[in-house]
Amino acid sequence: MRPTIKQLREAAAGCRDCPLWQGTTQTVFGEGPPQSPLMLVGEQPGDKEDLAGHPFVGPAGRLLDEALRELGLDRADLYVTNAVKHFKYELRGKRRMHKTPAQSEVAACNHWLESEIQAVRPRAIAALGATAARALLGRPVAVTRERGQWLQREDGIPVLITLHPSALLRLQGEERAAAYAAWLDDLRRLPGASPG
Ligand code: URA
């Protein structure tokens, strides 16, 4: 029998499969209805997620929530998770600054993501950024070139490639507004999203 999301979450709480657990508050596992038709996958929890124990609750999560609202998608209906379940950071003074996970760390964590996919069996998945896309498809993905496209995993589940919301947070003013509009256009392809 496949483990349930609840069982997976409990097992992942003690994960020591890579060194990233050291210096974190907790494992941040995926959340959402265990039979959700749609799964969103990010990179890794950030500072706020590490403290709260929930995915996408910091600034990137707020932007994601805003986009989902505009698309008429209810986050409560979606399963939201990350390719890596612990926060990787470097200390600058007292601040914990995000650090991109190494491929070995993504690989060590991949069995959790695959188990989540097997448990939830979503009809579609959105990959938010390059780390998620690579983890889901098992090959490097050029997100700026392949964004807005549906790519197929070996198990047949389609994956929509798009940017990570943090990429938008790094922009300002008109540039951010244009990037946000283009991101919404990508996400509009998700099943259930309003056509705009
Ligand atoms: N960025 C991610 O990729 N995931 C989170 O949960 C938060 C920020």
PDB file of C-alpha atoms and ligand atoms in Angstrom:
ATOM      1  CA  MET A   1       0.000   0.000   0.000  1.00  0.00           C
ATOM      2  CA  ARG A   2       1.175   3.502  -0.827  1.00  0.00           C
ATOM      3  CA  PRO A   3       1.821   5.682   2.203  1.00  0.00           C
ATOM      4  CA  THR A   4      -0.684   8.470   2.766  1.00  0.00           C
ATOM      5  CA  ILE A   5       0.298  12.122   2.865  1.00  0.00           C
ATOM      6  CA  LYS A   6      -0.143  12.057   6.639  1.00  0.00           C
ATOM      7  CA  GLN A   7       2.241   9.109   6.963  1.00  0.00           C
ATOM      8  CA  LEU A   8       4.736  10.739   4.620  1.00  0.00           C
ATOM      9  CA  ARG A   9       4.621  14.009   6.551  1.00  0.00           C
ATOM     10  CA  GLU A  10       5.289  12.196   9.814  1.00  0.00           C
ATOM     11  CA  ALA A  11       8.207  10.259   8.321  1.00  0.00           C
ATOM     12  CA  ALA A  12       9.699  13.351   6.661  1.00  0.00           C
ATOM     13  CA  ALA A  13       9.692  15.219   9.980  1.00  0.00           C
ATOM     14  CA  GLY A  14      12.771  13.227  10.973  1.00  0.00           C
ATOM     15  CA  CYS A  15      14.485  13.256   7.568  1.00  0.00           C
ATOM     16  CA  ARG A  16      18.287  13.260   7.677  1.00  0.00           C
ATOM     17  CA  ASP A  17      18.850  12.229   4.036  1.00  0.00           C
ATOM     18  CA  CYS A  18      21.030  15.293   3.391  1.00  0.00           C
ATOM     19  CA  PRO A  19      22.746  17.798   5.687  1.00  0.00           C
ATOM     20  CA  LEU A  20      20.176  20.554   5.161  1.00  0.00           C
ATOM     21  CA  TRP A  21      18.111  19.669   8.235  1.00  0.00           C
ATOM     22  CA  GLN A  22      20.935  21.033  10.404  1.00  0.00           C
ATOM     23  CA  GLY A  23      20.247  24.582  11.473  1.00  0.00           C
ATOM     24  CA  THR A  24      16.607  24.525  10.388  1.00  0.00           C
ATOM     25  CA  THR A  25      13.516  24.676  12.570  1.00  0.00           C
ATOM     26  CA  GLN A  26      11.688  21.809  10.904  1.00  0.00           C
ATOM     27  CA  THR A  27      10.846  19.902   7.747  1.00  0.00           C
ATOM     28  CA  VAL A  28       8.301  21.817   5.683  1.00  0.00           C
ATOM     29  CA  PHE A  29       6.190  19.198   3.961  1.00  0.00           C
ATOM     30  CA  GLY A  30       3.521  19.725   1.308  1.00  0.00           C
ATOM     31  CA  GLU A  31      -0.018  20.702   2.230  1.00  0.00           C
ATOM     32  CA  GLY A  32      -3.433  20.506   0.682  1.00  0.00           C
ATOM     33  CA  PRO A  33      -6.207  18.046  -0.038  1.00  0.00           C
ATOM     34  CA  PRO A  34      -4.678  14.566  -0.343  1.00  0.00           C
ATOM     35  CA  GLN A  35      -6.592  13.998  -3.599  1.00  0.00           C
ATOM     36  CA  SER A  36      -6.122  17.435  -5.126  1.00  0.00           C
ATOM     37  CA  PRO A  37      -6.325  17.463  -8.945  1.00  0.00           C
ATOM     38  CA  LEU A  38      -3.663  20.173  -9.090  1.00  0.00           C
ATOM     39  CA  MET A  39      -0.238  20.307  -7.431  1.00  0.00           C
ATOM     40  CA  LEU A  40       2.083  23.329  -7.271  1.00  0.00           C
ATOM     41  CA  VAL A  41       5.773  22.701  -6.667  1.00  0.00           C
ATOM     42  CA  GLY A  42       8.277  25.354  -5.557  1.00  0.00           C
ATOM     43  CA  GLU A  43      11.971  25.145  -4.750  1.00  0.00           C
ATOM     44  CA  GLN A  44      12.401  25.006  -0.978  1.00  0.00           C
ATOM     45  CA  PRO A  45      10.931  26.681   2.106  1.00  0.00           C
ATOM     46  CA  GLY A  46      12.203  30.156   2.918  1.00  0.00           C
ATOM     47  CA  ASP A  47      12.826  31.800   6.283  1.00  0.00           C
ATOM     48  CA  LYS A  48       9.123  32.330   7.058  1.00  0.00           C
ATOM     49  CA  GLU A  49       8.158  28.830   5.939  1.00  0.00           C
ATOM     50  CA  ASP A  50      10.906  27.282   8.063  1.00  0.00           C
ATOM     51  CA  LEU A  51       9.600  29.088  11.144  1.00  0.00           C
ATOM     52  CA  ALA A  52       5.916  28.445  10.429  1.00  0.00           C
ATOM     53  CA  GLY A  53       6.260  24.880   9.132  1.00  0.00           C
ATOM     54  CA  HIS A  54       4.035  25.596   6.103  1.00  0.00           C
ATOM     55  CA  PRO A  55       4.967  26.050   2.433  1.00  0.00           C
ATOM     56  CA  PHE A  56       4.620  29.398   0.654  1.00  0.00           C
ATOM     57  CA  VAL A  57       3.569  31.591   3.585  1.00  0.00           C
ATOM     58  CA  GLY A  58       6.247  34.307   3.141  1.00  0.00           C
ATOM     59  CA  PRO A  59       6.547  37.051   0.488  1.00  0.00           C
ATOM     60  CA  ALA A  60       6.674  34.588  -2.451  1.00  0.00           C
ATOM     61  CA  GLY A  61       3.631  32.823  -1.038  1.00  0.00           C
ATOM     62  CA  ARG A  62       1.713  36.089  -0.777  1.00  0.00           C
ATOM     63  CA  LEU A  63       2.415  36.808  -4.437  1.00  0.00           C
ATOM     64  CA  LEU A  64       1.339  33.281  -5.331  1.00  0.00           C
ATOM     65  CA  ASP A  65      -1.884  33.731  -3.336  1.00  0.00           C
ATOM     66  CA  GLU A  66      -2.576  36.997  -5.152  1.00  0.00           C
ATOM     67  CA  ALA A  67      -2.108  35.297  -8.537  1.00  0.00           C
ATOM     68  CA  LEU A  68      -4.318  32.363  -7.557  1.00  0.00           C
ATOM     69  CA  ARG A  69      -7.054  34.768  -6.463  1.00  0.00           C
ATOM     70  CA  GLU A  70      -6.874  36.594  -9.790  1.00  0.00           C
ATOM     71  CA  LEU A  71      -7.101  33.267 -11.593  1.00  0.00           C
ATOM     72  CA  GLY A  72     -10.135  32.206  -9.571  1.00  0.00           C
ATOM     73  CA  LEU A  73      -8.235  29.270  -8.086  1.00  0.00           C
ATOM     74  CA  ASP A  74      -8.753  28.491  -4.425  1.00  0.00           C
ATOM     75  CA  ARG A  75      -5.496  27.615  -2.713  1.00  0.00           C
ATOM     76  CA  ALA A  76      -7.450  25.407  -0.321  1.00  0.00           C
ATOM     77  CA  ASP A  77      -8.178  23.110  -3.296  1.00  0.00           C
ATOM     78  CA  LEU A  78      -4.515  22.774  -4.330  1.00  0.00           C
ATOM     79  CA  TYR A  79      -1.689  20.636  -3.012  1.00  0.00           C
ATOM     80  CA  VAL A  80       1.323  22.924  -2.532  1.00  0.00           C
ATOM     81  CA  THR A  81       4.811  21.599  -1.921  1.00  0.00           C
ATOM     82  CA  ASN A  82       8.517  22.077  -2.635  1.00  0.00           C
ATOM     83  CA  ALA A  83      11.259  20.085  -4.346  1.00  0.00           C
ATOM     84  CA  VAL A  84      13.359  20.385  -1.171  1.00  0.00           C
ATOM     85  CA  LYS A  85      11.780  20.177   2.267  1.00  0.00           C
ATOM     86  CA  HIS A  86      14.361  22.012   4.380  1.00  0.00           C
ATOM     87  CA  PHE A  87      15.436  25.664   4.190  1.00  0.00           C
ATOM     88  CA  LYS A  88      18.935  26.168   2.795  1.00  0.00           C
ATOM     89  CA  TYR A  89      20.470  29.489   3.782  1.00  0.00           C
ATOM     90  CA  GLU A  90      23.617  31.338   4.649  1.00  0.00           C
ATOM     91  CA  LEU A  91      23.929  33.683   7.594  1.00  0.00           C
ATOM     92  CA  ARG A  92      24.610  37.357   6.892  1.00  0.00           C
ATOM     93  CA  GLY A  93      24.862  38.831  10.341  1.00  0.00           C
ATOM     94  CA  LYS A  94      21.678  37.567  11.957  1.00  0.00           C
ATOM     95  CA  ARG A  95      19.747  37.258   8.708  1.00  0.00           C
ATOM     96  CA  ARG A  96      19.231  33.884   7.060  1.00  0.00           C
ATOM     97  CA  MET A  97      19.623  34.455   3.324  1.00  0.00           C
ATOM     98  CA  HIS A  98      18.204  31.961   0.832  1.00  0.00           C
ATOM     99  CA  LYS A  99      20.756  29.740  -0.876  1.00  0.00           C
ATOM    100  CA  THR A 100      19.914  27.634  -3.922  1.00  0.00           C
ATOM    101  CA  PRO A 101      19.971  23.933  -3.037  1.00  0.00           C
ATOM    102  CA  ALA A 102      22.679  21.786  -4.613  1.00  0.00           C
ATOM    103  CA  GLN A 103      21.614  19.139  -7.107  1.00  0.00           C
ATOM    104  CA  SER A 104      22.705  16.459  -4.609  1.00  0.00           C
ATOM    105  CA  GLU A 105      20.297  17.928  -2.030  1.00  0.00           C
ATOM    106  CA  VAL A 106      17.440  18.049  -4.537  1.00  0.00           C
ATOM    107  CA  ALA A 107      18.203  14.444  -5.492  1.00  0.00           C
ATOM    108  CA  ALA A 108      18.291  13.305  -1.848  1.00  0.00           C
ATOM    109  CA  CYS A 109      14.885  14.919  -1.282  1.00  0.00           C
ATOM    110  CA  ASN A 110      13.308  13.700  -4.512  1.00  0.00           C
ATOM    111  CA  HIS A 111      11.782  10.552  -3.032  1.00  0.00           C
ATOM    112  CA  TRP A 112       9.527  12.710  -0.833  1.00  0.00           C
ATOM    113  CA  LEU A 113       8.266  14.656  -3.832  1.00  0.00           C
ATOM    114  CA  GLU A 114       7.722  11.474  -5.845  1.00  0.00           C
ATOM    115  CA  SER A 115       5.887   9.889  -2.920  1.00  0.00           C
ATOM    116  CA  GLU A 116       3.664  12.954  -2.632  1.00  0.00           C
ATOM    117  CA  ILE A 117       2.859  12.717  -6.354  1.00  0.00           C
ATOM    118  CA  GLN A 118       2.062   9.017  -6.027  1.00  0.00           C
ATOM    119  CA  ALA A 119      -0.161   9.636  -3.015  1.00  0.00           C
ATOM    120  CA  VAL A 120      -2.043  12.631  -4.458  1.00  0.00           C
ATOM    121  CA  ARG A 121      -2.069  11.520  -8.128  1.00  0.00           C
ATOM    122  CA  PRO A 122      -2.797  15.063  -9.381  1.00  0.00           C
ATOM    123  CA  ARG A 123      -4.086  15.461 -12.925  1.00  0.00           C
ATOM    124  CA  ALA A 124      -1.648  18.327 -13.487  1.00  0.00           C
ATOM    125  CA  ILE A 125       1.363  19.896 -11.800  1.00  0.00           C
ATOM    126  CA  ALA A 126       2.800  23.417 -12.052  1.00  0.00           C
ATOM    127  CA  ALA A 127       6.576  23.699 -11.692  1.00  0.00           C
ATOM    128  CA  LEU A 128       7.469  27.080 -10.179  1.00  0.00           C
ATOM    129  CA  GLY A 129      11.042  27.693 -11.306  1.00  0.00           C
ATOM    130  CA  ALA A 130      13.999  25.670 -12.515  1.00  0.00           C
ATOM    131  CA  THR A 131      14.632  23.602  -9.377  1.00  0.00           C
ATOM    132  CA  ALA A 132      11.036  22.340  -9.341  1.00  0.00           C
ATOM    133  CA  ALA A 133      11.014  21.711 -13.100  1.00  0.00           C
ATOM    134  CA  ARG A 134      14.212  19.678 -12.942  1.00  0.00           C
ATOM    135  CA  ALA A 135      13.052  17.707  -9.912  1.00  0.00           C
ATOM    136  CA  LEU A 136       9.747  16.892 -11.619  1.00  0.00           C
ATOM    137  CA  LEU A 137      11.097  16.040 -15.057  1.00  0.00           C
ATOM    138  CA  GLY A 138      14.473  14.545 -14.182  1.00  0.00           C
ATOM    139  CA  ARG A 139      16.372  16.822 -16.555  1.00  0.00           C
ATOM    140  CA  PRO A 140      17.465  20.454 -16.587  1.00  0.00           C
ATOM    141  CA  VAL A 141      14.745  22.760 -17.931  1.00  0.00           C
ATOM    142  CA  ALA A 142      15.427  26.205 -19.428  1.00  0.00           C
ATOM    143  CA  VAL A 143      12.500  27.927 -17.743  1.00  0.00           C
ATOM    144  CA  THR A 144      12.677  31.187 -19.696  1.00  0.00           C
ATOM    145  CA  ARG A 145      12.513  29.232 -22.968  1.00  0.00           C
ATOM    146  CA  GLU A 146      10.042  26.532 -21.950  1.00  0.00           C
ATOM    147  CA  ARG A 147       7.719  28.531 -19.710  1.00  0.00           C
ATOM    148  CA  GLY A 148       4.032  28.356 -20.540  1.00  0.00           C
ATOM    149  CA  GLN A 149       4.502  24.874 -22.007  1.00  0.00           C
ATOM    150  CA  TRP A 150       3.120  21.599 -20.768  1.00  0.00           C
ATOM    151  CA  LEU A 151       5.826  18.925 -20.560  1.00  0.00           C
ATOM    152  CA  GLN A 152       5.107  15.333 -19.742  1.00  0.00           C
ATOM    153  CA  ARG A 153       6.606  13.312 -16.934  1.00  0.00           C
ATOM    154  CA  GLU A 154       7.410   9.648 -17.404  1.00  0.00           C
ATOM    155  CA  ASP A 155       4.291   8.760 -15.395  1.00  0.00           C
ATOM    156  CA  GLY A 156       2.205  10.759 -17.894  1.00  0.00           C
ATOM    157  CA  ILE A 157       1.325  13.647 -15.564  1.00  0.00           C
ATOM    158  CA  PRO A 158       1.595  16.960 -17.428  1.00  0.00           C
ATOM    159  CA  VAL A 159       3.786  19.669 -15.894  1.00  0.00           C
ATOM    160  CA  LEU A 160       3.282  23.365 -16.661  1.00  0.00           C
ATOM    161  CA  ILE A 161       6.593  25.206 -16.621  1.00  0.00           C
ATOM    162  CA  THR A 162       6.655  28.720 -15.229  1.00  0.00           C
ATOM    163  CA  LEU A 163       8.685  31.135 -13.138  1.00  0.00           C
ATOM    164  CA  HIS A 164       9.117  31.038  -9.405  1.00  0.00           C
ATOM    165  CA  PRO A 165       7.349  33.980  -7.719  1.00  0.00           C
ATOM    166  CA  SER A 166      10.654  35.053  -6.117  1.00  0.00           C
ATOM    167  CA  ALA A 167      11.922  35.906  -9.607  1.00  0.00           C
ATOM    168  CA  LEU A 168       9.164  38.536  -9.792  1.00  0.00           C
ATOM    169  CA  LEU A 169       9.888  39.873  -6.308  1.00  0.00           C
ATOM    170  CA  ARG A 170      13.380  40.814  -7.453  1.00  0.00           C
ATOM    171  CA  LEU A 171      11.910  43.216 -10.067  1.00  0.00           C
ATOM    172  CA  GLN A 172      10.518  46.700  -9.525  1.00  0.00           C
ATOM    173  CA  GLY A 173       7.834  48.962 -10.969  1.00  0.00           C
ATOM    174  CA  GLU A 174       6.777  48.475 -14.570  1.00  0.00           C
ATOM    175  CA  GLU A 175       9.169  45.610 -15.070  1.00  0.00           C
ATOM    176  CA  ARG A 176       7.542  43.707 -12.244  1.00  0.00           C
ATOM    177  CA  ALA A 177       4.040  44.514 -13.475  1.00  0.00           C
ATOM    178  CA  ALA A 178       4.867  43.183 -16.958  1.00  0.00           C
ATOM    179  CA  ALA A 179       6.523  40.066 -15.548  1.00  0.00           C
ATOM    180  CA  TYR A 180       3.537  39.471 -13.268  1.00  0.00           C
ATOM    181  CA  ALA A 181       1.114  39.747 -16.195  1.00  0.00           C
ATOM    182  CA  ALA A 182       3.195  37.264 -18.214  1.00  0.00           C
ATOM    183  CA  TRP A 183       3.301  34.907 -15.216  1.00  0.00           C
ATOM    184  CA  LEU A 184      -0.492  35.070 -14.923  1.00  0.00           C
ATOM    185  CA  ASP A 185      -0.712  34.214 -18.632  1.00  0.00           C
ATOM    186  CA  ASP A 186       1.343  31.068 -17.962  1.00  0.00           C
ATOM    187  CA  LEU A 187      -0.733  30.108 -14.929  1.00  0.00           C
ATOM    188  CA  ARG A 188      -3.998  30.709 -16.812  1.00  0.00           C
ATOM    189  CA  ARG A 189      -3.274  27.434 -18.627  1.00  0.00           C
ATOM    190  CA  LEU A 190      -3.869  25.500 -15.432  1.00  0.00           C
ATOM    191  CA  PRO A 191      -7.122  23.533 -15.318  1.00  0.00           C
ATOM    192  CA  GLY A 192      -9.813  25.532 -13.529  1.00  0.00           C
ATOM    193  CA  ALA A 193      -8.081  28.910 -13.993  1.00  0.00           C
ATOM    194  CA  SER A 194     -10.247  31.698 -15.334  1.00  0.00           C
ATOM    195  CA  PRO A 195      -9.380  32.578 -18.949  1.00  0.00           C
ATOM    196  CA  GLY A 196      -9.081  36.282 -17.979  1.00  0.00           C
TER     197      GLY A 196
HETATM  198  N1  URA B   1       9.857  29.569  -2.042  1.00  0.00           N
HETATM  199  C1  URA B   1       9.574  28.278  -2.351  1.00  0.00           C
HETATM  200  O1  URA B   1      10.024  27.749  -3.359  1.00  0.00           O
HETATM  201  N2  URA B   1       8.807  27.608  -1.525  1.00  0.00           N
HETATM  202  C2  URA B   1       8.276  28.113  -0.413  1.00  0.00           C
HETATM  203  O2  URA B   1       7.577  27.387   0.287  1.00  0.00           O
HETATM  204  C3  URA B   1       8.580  29.462  -0.115  1.00  0.00           C
HETATM  205  C4  URA B   1       9.374  30.169  -0.934  1.00  0.00           C
END
